[in-house]
Coordinates of N, CA and C in Angstrom, one line a residue:
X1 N 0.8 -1.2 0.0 CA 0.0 0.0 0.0 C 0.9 1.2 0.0
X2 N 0.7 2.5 -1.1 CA 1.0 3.6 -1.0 C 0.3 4.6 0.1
X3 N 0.9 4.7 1.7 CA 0.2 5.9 2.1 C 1.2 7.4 1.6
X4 N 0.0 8.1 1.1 CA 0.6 9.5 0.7 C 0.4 10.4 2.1
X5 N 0.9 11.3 1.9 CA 0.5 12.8 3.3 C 1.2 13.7 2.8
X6 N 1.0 15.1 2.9 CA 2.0 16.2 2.5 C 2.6 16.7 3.8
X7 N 4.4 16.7 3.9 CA 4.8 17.2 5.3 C 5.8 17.9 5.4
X8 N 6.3 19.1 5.6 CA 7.4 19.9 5.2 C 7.4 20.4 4.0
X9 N 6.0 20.7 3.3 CA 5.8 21.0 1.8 C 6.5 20.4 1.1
X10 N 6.5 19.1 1.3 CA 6.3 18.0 0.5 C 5.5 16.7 0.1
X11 N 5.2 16.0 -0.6 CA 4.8 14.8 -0.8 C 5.4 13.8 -0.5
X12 N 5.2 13.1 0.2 CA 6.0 12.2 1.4 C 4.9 10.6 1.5
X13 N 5.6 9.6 1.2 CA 5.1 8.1 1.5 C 5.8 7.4 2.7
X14 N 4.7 6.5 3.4 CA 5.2 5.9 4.1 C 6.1 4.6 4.1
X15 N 6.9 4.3 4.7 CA 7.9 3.1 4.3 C 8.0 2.3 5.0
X16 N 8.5 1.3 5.3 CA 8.8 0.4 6.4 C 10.0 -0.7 6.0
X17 N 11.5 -0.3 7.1 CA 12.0 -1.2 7.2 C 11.7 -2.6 8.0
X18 N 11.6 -3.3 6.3 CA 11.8 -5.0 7.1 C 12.3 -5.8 7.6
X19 N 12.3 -6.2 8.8 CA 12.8 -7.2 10.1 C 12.8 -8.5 9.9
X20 N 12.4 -9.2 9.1 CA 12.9 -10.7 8.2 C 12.8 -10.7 6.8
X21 N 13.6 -11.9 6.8 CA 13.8 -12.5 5.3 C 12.6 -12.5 4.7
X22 N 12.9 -12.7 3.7 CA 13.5 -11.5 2.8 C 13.4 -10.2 2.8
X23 N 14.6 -10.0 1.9 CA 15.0 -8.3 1.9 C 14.8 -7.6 3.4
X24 N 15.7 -8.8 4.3 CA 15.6 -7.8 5.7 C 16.4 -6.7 5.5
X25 N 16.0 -5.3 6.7 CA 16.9 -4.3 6.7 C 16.2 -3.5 5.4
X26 N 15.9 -3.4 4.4 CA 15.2 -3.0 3.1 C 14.0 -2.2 3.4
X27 N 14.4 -1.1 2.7 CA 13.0 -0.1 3.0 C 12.0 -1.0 1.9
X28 N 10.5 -0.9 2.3 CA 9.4 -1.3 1.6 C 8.4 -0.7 1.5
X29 N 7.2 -0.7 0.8 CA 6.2 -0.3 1.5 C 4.9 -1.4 2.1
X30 N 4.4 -0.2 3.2 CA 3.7 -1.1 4.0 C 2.7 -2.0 3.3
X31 N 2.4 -3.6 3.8 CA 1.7 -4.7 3.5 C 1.1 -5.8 4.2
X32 N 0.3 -6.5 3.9 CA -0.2 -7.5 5.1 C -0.9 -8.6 3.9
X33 N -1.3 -9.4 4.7 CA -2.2 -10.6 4.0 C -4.2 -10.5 4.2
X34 N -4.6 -10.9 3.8 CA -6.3 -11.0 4.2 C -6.0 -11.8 5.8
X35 N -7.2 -11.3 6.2 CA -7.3 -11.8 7.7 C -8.9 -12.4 7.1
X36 N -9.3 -13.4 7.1 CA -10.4 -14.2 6.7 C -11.1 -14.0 8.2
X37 N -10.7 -14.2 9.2 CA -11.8 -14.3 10.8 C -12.7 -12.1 10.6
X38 N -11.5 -12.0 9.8 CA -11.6 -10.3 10.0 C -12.2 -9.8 8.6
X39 N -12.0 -10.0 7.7 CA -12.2 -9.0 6.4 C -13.3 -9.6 5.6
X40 N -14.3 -9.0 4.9 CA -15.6 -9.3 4.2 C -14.9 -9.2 2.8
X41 N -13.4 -8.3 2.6 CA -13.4 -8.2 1.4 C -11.6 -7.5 1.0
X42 N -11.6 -7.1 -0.2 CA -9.9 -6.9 0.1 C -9.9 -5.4 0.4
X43 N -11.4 -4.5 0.0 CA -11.2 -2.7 0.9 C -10.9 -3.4 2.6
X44 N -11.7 -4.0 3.3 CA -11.6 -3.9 4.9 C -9.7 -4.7 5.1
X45 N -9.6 -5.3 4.0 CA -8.3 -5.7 4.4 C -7.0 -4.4 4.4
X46 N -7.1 -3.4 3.7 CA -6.6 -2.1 3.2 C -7.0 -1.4 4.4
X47 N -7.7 -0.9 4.8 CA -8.5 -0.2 6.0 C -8.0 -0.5 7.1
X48 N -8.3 -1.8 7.5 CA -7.5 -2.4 8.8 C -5.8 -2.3 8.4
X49 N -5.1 -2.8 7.4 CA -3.5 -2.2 7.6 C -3.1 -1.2 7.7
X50 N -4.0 -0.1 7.1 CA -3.8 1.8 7.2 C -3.8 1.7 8.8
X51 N -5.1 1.5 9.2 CA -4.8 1.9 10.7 C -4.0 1.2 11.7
X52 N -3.8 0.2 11.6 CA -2.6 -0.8 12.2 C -0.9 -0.1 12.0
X53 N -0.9 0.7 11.0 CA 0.5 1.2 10.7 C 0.5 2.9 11.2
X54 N -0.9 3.2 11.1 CA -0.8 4.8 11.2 C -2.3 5.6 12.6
X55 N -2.9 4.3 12.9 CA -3.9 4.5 13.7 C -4.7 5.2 13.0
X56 N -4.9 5.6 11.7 CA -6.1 6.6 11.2 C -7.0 5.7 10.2
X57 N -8.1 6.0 9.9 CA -8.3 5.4 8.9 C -8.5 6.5 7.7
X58 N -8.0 6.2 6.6 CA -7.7 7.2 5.4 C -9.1 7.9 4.7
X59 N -9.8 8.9 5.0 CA -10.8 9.5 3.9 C -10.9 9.0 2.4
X60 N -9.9 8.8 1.8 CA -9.7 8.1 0.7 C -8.5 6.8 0.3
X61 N -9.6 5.9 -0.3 CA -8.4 4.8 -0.1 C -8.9 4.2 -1.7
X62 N -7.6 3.8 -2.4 CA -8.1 3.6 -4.0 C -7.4 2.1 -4.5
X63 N -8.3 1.4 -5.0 CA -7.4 0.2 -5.5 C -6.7 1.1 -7.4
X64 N -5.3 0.4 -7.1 CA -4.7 0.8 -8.2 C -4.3 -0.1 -9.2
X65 N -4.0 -1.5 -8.6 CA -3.5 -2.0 -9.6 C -3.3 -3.3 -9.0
X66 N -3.6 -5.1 -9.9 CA -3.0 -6.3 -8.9 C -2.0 -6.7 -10.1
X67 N -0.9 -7.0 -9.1 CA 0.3 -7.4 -9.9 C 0.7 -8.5 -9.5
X68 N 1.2 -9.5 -10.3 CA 1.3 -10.9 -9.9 C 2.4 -11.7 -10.7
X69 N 3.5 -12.7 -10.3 CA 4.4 -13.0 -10.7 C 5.0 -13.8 -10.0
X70 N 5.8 -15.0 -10.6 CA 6.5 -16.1 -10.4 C 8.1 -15.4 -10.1
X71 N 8.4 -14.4 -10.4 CA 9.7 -13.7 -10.0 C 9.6 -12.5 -8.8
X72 N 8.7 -12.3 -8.1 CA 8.1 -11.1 -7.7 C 9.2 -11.4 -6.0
X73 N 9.3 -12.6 -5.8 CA 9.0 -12.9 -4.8 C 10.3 -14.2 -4.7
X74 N 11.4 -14.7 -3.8 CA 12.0 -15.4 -3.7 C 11.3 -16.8 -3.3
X75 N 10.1 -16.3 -2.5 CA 9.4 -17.2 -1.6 C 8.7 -17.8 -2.7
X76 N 8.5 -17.3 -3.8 CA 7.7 -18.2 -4.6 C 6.5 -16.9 -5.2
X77 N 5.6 -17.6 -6.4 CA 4.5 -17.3 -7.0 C 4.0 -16.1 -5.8
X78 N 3.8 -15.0 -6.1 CA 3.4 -14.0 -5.3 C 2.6 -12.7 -6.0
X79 N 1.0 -12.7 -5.4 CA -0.4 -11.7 -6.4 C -0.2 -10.7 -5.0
X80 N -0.4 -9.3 -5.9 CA -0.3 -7.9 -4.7 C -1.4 -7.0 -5.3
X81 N -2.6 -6.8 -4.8 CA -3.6 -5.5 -4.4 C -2.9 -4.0 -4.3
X82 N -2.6 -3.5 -5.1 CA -1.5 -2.4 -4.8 C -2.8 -1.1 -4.6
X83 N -3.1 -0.8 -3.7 CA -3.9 0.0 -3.3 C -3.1 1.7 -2.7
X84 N -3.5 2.6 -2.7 CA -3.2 3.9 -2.4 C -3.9 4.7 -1.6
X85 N -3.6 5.3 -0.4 CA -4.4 6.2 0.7 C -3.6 7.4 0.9
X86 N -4.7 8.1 1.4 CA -4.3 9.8 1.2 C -4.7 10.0 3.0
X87 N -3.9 11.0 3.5 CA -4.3 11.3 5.0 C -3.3 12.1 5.6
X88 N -4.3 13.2 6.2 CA -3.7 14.0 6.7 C -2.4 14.1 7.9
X89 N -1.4 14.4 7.5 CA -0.2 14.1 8.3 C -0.4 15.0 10.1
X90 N -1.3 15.3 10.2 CA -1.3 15.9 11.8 C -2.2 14.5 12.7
X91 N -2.5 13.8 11.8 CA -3.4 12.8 12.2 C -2.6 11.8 12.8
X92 N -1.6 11.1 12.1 CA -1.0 9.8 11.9 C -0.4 9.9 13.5
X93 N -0.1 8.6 13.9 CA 0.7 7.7 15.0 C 1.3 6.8 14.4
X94 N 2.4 6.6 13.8 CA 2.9 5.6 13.2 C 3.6 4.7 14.1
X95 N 3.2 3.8 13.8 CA 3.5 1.5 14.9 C 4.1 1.0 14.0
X96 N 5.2 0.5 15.1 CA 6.1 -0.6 14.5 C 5.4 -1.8 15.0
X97 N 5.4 -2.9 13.8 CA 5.0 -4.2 14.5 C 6.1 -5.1 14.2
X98 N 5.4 -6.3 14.7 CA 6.9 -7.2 14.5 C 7.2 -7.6 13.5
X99 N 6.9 -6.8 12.4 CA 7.3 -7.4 11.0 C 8.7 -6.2 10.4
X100 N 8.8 -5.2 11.2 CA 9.2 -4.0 10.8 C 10.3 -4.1 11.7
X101 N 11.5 -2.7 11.5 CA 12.5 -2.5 12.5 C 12.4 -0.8 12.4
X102 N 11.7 -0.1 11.6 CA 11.2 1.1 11.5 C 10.2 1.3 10.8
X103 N 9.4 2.4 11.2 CA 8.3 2.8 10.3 C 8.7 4.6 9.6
X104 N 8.7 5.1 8.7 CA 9.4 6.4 8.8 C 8.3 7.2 7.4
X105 N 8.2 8.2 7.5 CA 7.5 9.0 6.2 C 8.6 9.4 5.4
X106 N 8.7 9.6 4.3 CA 9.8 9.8 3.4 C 9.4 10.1 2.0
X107 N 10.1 11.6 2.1 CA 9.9 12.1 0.8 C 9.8 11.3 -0.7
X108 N 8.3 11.1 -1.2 CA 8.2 10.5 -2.5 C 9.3 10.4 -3.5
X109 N 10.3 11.6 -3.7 CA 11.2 11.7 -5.1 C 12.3 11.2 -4.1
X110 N 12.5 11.4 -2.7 CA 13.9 10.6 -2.1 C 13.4 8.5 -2.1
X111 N 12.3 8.5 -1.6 CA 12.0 7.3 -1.8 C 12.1 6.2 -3.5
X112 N 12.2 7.2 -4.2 CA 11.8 6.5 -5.5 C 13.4 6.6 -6.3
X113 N 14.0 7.4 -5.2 CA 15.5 6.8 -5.5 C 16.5 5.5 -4.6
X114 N 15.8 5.1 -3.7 CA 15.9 4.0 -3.1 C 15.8 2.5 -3.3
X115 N 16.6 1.8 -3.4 CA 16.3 0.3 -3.8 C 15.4 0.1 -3.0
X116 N 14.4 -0.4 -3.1 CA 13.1 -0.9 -2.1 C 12.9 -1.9 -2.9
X117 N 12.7 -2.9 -1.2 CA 12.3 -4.5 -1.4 C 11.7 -4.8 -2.4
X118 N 11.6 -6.0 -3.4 CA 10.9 -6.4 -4.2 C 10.8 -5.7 -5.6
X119 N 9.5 -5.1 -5.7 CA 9.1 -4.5 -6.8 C 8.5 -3.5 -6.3
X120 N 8.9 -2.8 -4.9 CA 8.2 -1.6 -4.7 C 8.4 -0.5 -5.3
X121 N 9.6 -0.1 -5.7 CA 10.0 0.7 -6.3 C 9.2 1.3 -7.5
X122 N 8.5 0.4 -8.4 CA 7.2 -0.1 -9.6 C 6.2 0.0 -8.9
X123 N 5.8 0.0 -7.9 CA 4.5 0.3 -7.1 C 4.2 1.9 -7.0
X124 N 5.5 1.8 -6.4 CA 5.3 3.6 -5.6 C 5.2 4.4 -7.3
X125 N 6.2 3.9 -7.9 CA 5.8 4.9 -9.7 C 4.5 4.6 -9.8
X126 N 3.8 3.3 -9.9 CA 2.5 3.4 -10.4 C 1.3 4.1 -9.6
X127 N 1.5 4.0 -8.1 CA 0.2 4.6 -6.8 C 0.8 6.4 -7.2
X128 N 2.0 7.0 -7.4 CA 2.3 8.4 -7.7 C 1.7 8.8 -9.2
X129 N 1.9 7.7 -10.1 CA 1.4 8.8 -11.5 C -0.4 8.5 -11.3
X130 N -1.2 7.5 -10.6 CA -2.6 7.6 -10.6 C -2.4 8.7 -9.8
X131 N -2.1 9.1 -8.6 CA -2.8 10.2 -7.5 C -2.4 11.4 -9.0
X132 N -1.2 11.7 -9.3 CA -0.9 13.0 -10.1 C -1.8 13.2 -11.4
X133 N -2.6 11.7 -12.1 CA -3.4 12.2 -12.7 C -4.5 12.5 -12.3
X134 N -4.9 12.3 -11.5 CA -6.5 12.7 -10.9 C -6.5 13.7 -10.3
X135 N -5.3 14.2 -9.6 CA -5.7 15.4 -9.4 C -5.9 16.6 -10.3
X136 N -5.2 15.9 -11.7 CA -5.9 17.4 -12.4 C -7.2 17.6 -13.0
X137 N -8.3 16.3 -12.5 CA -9.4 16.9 -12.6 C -10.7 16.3 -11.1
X138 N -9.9 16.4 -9.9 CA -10.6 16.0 -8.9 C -10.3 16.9 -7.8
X139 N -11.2 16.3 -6.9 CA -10.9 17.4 -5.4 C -9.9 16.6 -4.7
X140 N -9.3 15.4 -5.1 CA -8.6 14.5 -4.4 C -8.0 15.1 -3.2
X141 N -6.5 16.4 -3.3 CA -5.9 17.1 -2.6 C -6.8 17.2 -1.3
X142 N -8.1 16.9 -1.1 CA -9.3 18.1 -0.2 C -8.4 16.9 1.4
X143 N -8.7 16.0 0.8 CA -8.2 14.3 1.9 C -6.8 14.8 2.2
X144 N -6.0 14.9 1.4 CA -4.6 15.4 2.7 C -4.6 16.4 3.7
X145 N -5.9 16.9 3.9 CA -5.5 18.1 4.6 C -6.8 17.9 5.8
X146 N -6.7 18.3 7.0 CA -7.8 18.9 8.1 C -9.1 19.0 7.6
X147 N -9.4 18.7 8.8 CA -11.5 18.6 8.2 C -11.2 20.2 7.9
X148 N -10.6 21.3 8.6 CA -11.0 22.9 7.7 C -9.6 23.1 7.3
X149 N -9.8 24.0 6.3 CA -8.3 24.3 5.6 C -8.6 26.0 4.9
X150 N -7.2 26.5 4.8 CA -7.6 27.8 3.6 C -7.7 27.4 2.3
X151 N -8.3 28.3 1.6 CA -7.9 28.0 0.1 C -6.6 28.3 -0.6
X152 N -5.6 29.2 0.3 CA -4.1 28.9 -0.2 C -3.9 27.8 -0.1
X153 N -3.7 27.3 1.5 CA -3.0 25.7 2.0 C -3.9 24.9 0.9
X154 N -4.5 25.0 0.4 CA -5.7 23.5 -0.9 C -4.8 23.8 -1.8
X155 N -4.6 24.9 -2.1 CA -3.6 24.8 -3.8 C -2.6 24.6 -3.4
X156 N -1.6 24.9 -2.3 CA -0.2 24.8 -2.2 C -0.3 23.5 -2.1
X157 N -1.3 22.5 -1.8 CA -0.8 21.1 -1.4 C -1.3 20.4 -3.1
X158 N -2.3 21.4 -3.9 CA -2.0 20.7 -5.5 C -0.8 21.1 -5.8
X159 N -0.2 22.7 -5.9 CA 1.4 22.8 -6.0 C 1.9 21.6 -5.8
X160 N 1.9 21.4 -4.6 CA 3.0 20.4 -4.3 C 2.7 19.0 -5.2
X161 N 1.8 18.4 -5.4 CA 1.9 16.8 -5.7 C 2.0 17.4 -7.4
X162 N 1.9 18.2 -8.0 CA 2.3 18.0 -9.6 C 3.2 19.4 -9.7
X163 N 4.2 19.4 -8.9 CA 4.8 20.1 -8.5 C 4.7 21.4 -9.9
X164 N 4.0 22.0 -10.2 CA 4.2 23.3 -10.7 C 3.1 24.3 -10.3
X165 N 3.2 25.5 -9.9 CA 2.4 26.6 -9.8 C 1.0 26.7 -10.8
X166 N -0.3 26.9 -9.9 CA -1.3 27.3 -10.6 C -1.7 28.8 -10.2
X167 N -2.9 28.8 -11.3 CA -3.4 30.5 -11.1 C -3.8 30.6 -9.6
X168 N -3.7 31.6 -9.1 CA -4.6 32.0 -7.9 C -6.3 32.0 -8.3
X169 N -6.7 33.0 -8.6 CA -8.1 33.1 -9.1 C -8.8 32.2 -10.3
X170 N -8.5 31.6 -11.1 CA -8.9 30.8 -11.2 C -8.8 29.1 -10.3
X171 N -7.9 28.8 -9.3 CA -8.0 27.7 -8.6 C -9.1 27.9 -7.5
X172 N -9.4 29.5 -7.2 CA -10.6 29.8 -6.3 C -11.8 29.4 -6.6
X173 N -11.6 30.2 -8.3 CA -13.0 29.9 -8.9 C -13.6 28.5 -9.1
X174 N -12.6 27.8 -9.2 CA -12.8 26.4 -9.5 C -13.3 25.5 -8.5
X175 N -13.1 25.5 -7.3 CA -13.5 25.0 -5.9 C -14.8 25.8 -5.5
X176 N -14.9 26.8 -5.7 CA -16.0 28.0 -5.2 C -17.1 27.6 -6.3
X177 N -17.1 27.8 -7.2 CA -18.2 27.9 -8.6 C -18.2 25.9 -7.9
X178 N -18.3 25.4 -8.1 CA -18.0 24.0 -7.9 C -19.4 23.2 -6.8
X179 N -19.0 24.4 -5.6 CA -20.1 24.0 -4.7 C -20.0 23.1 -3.4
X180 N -18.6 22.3 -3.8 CA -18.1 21.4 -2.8 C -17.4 21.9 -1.4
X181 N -17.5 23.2 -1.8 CA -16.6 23.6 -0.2 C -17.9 25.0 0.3
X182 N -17.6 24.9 1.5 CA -18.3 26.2 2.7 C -17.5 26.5 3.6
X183 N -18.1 28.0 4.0 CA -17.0 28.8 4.6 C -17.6 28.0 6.1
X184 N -16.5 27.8 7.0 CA -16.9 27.5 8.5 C -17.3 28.8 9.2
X185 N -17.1 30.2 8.8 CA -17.6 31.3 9.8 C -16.2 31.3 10.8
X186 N -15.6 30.6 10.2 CA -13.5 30.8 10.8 C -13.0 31.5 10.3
X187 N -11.9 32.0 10.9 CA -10.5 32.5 10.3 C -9.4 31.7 10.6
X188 N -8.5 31.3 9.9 CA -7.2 30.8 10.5 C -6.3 31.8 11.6
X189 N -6.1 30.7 12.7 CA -5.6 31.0 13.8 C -4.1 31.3 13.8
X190 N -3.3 32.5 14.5 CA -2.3 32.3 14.8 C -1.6 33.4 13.7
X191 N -2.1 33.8 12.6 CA -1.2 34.7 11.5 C -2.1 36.0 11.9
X192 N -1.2 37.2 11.0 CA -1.2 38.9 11.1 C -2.5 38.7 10.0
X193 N -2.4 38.3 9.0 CA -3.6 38.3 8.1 C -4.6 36.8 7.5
X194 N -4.9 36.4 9.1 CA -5.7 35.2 8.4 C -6.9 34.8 7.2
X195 N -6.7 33.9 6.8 CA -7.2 34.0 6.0 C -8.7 33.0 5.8
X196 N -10.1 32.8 5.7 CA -11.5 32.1 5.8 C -10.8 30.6 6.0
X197 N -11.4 29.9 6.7 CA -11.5 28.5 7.0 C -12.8 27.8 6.1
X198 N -12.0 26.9 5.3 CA -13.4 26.1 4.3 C -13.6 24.8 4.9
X199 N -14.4 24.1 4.7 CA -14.7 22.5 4.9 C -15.7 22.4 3.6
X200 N -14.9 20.7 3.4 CA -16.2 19.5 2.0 C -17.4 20.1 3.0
X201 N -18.3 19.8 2.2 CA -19.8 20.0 1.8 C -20.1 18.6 2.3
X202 N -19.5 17.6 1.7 CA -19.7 16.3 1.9 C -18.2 15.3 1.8
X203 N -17.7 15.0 3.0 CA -16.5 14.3 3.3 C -16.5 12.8 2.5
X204 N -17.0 12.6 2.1 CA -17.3 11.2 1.6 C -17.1 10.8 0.3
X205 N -17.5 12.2 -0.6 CA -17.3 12.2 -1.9 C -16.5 13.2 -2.8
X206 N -15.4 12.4 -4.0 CA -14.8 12.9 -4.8 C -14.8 13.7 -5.7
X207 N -15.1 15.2 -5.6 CA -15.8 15.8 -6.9 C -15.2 15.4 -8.0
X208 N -15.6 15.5 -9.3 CA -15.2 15.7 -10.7 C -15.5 17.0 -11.2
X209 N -14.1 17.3 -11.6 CA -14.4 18.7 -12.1 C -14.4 18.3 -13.6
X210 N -15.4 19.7 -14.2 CA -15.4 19.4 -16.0 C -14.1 19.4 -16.8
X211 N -13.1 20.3 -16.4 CA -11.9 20.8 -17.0 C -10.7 20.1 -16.1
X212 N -9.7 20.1 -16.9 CA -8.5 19.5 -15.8 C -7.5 20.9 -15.5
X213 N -6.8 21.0 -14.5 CA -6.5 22.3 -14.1 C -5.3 22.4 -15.1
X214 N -5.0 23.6 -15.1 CA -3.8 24.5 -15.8 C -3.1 25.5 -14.7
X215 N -1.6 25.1 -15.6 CA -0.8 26.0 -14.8 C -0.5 27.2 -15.1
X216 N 0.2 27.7 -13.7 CA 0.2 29.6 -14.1 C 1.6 29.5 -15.0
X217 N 2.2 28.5 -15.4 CA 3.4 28.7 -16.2 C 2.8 28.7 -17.8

């Protein structure tokens, strides 16, 4: 599983050094098996490992892709659910369990320079280019961030995952004309010029926007 978060204005996945064979010592990303006493299905199997590694359960959680292969794996014939979750980094508790010798968040472009166990390396490329295509025509970004947010901090965090600059006023108009966000009757706390506090309309669901966004370059 890809968990995503934005932390240090960046785009950052979580990893986990592995504590047995194979590829002990080897950064990975986090994974588990079906619990059959436990799961109706392979979403609750996804659900239960997010929170087991991070105690939250993710607003959005996407199947990406099953990958399967007779070389994948030393141990033999080995099928992977490569699923992706988005969650807000003020949230997370990250747990080591006994399959692990660290759990650590790490910058997406530093991670994808890393040998990681297996075929994760091919994972994390494929869970990064789905999240970067959808964001340019979804509210996806809304999930990394606090039930309320500004509408700077919403675009600085699309800034960040397709890392280039968008318009100001039209990224307003686009969320605003839209319908999916309301003002809380807040201001952001703590600055000389705060600026309105927004919240989803409805936390549950992904808007689709008609157009895919453009950059100010």
């Amino acid at each position: 599983m890809c968990i995503f978060t934005v932390k240090d204005e960046q785009l950052q996945v979580l990893l986990t050094k592995r504590g047995h064979f194979p590829k002990k010592n080897q950064w990975a990303l986090p994974g588990g098996f079906i619990d059959q006493s436990k799961d109706k299905n392979l979403d609750e199997t996804a659900f239960r490992k997010l929170r087991e590694k991070t105690g939250v359960a993710s607003p959005y959680l996407e199947q990406v892709a099953t990958i399967g292969g007779s070389k994948r794996d030393p141990r033999g014939w080995a099928l992977t659910v490569l699923y992706f979750a988005l969650i807000p980094h003020e949230d997370t508790e990250l747990k080591v369990d006994a399959s692990s010798l660290e759990v650590s968040w790490v910058p997406v472009n530093h991670a994808m320079s890393l040998k990681l166990a297996f075929d994760h390396n091919e994972l994390l490329k494929l869970s990064k280019e789905r999240l970067r295509s959808k964001v340019l025509y979804t509210s996806l970004p809304v999930h990394l961030l606090n039930e309320t947010f500004t509408l700077p901090l919403l675009q600085k965090t699309y800034e960040i995952i397709l890392n280039t600059p968008l318009q100001k006023k039209s990224f307003r108009k686009r969320f605003l004309d839209a319908g999916i966000i309301e003002e809380t009757g807040e201001k952001e706390p703590g600055v000389s010029k705060p600026a309105l506090l927004y919240r989803l309309v409805d936390s549950n669901k992904v808007h689709v926007f008609p157009r895919t966004l453009e950059s100010a370059t």
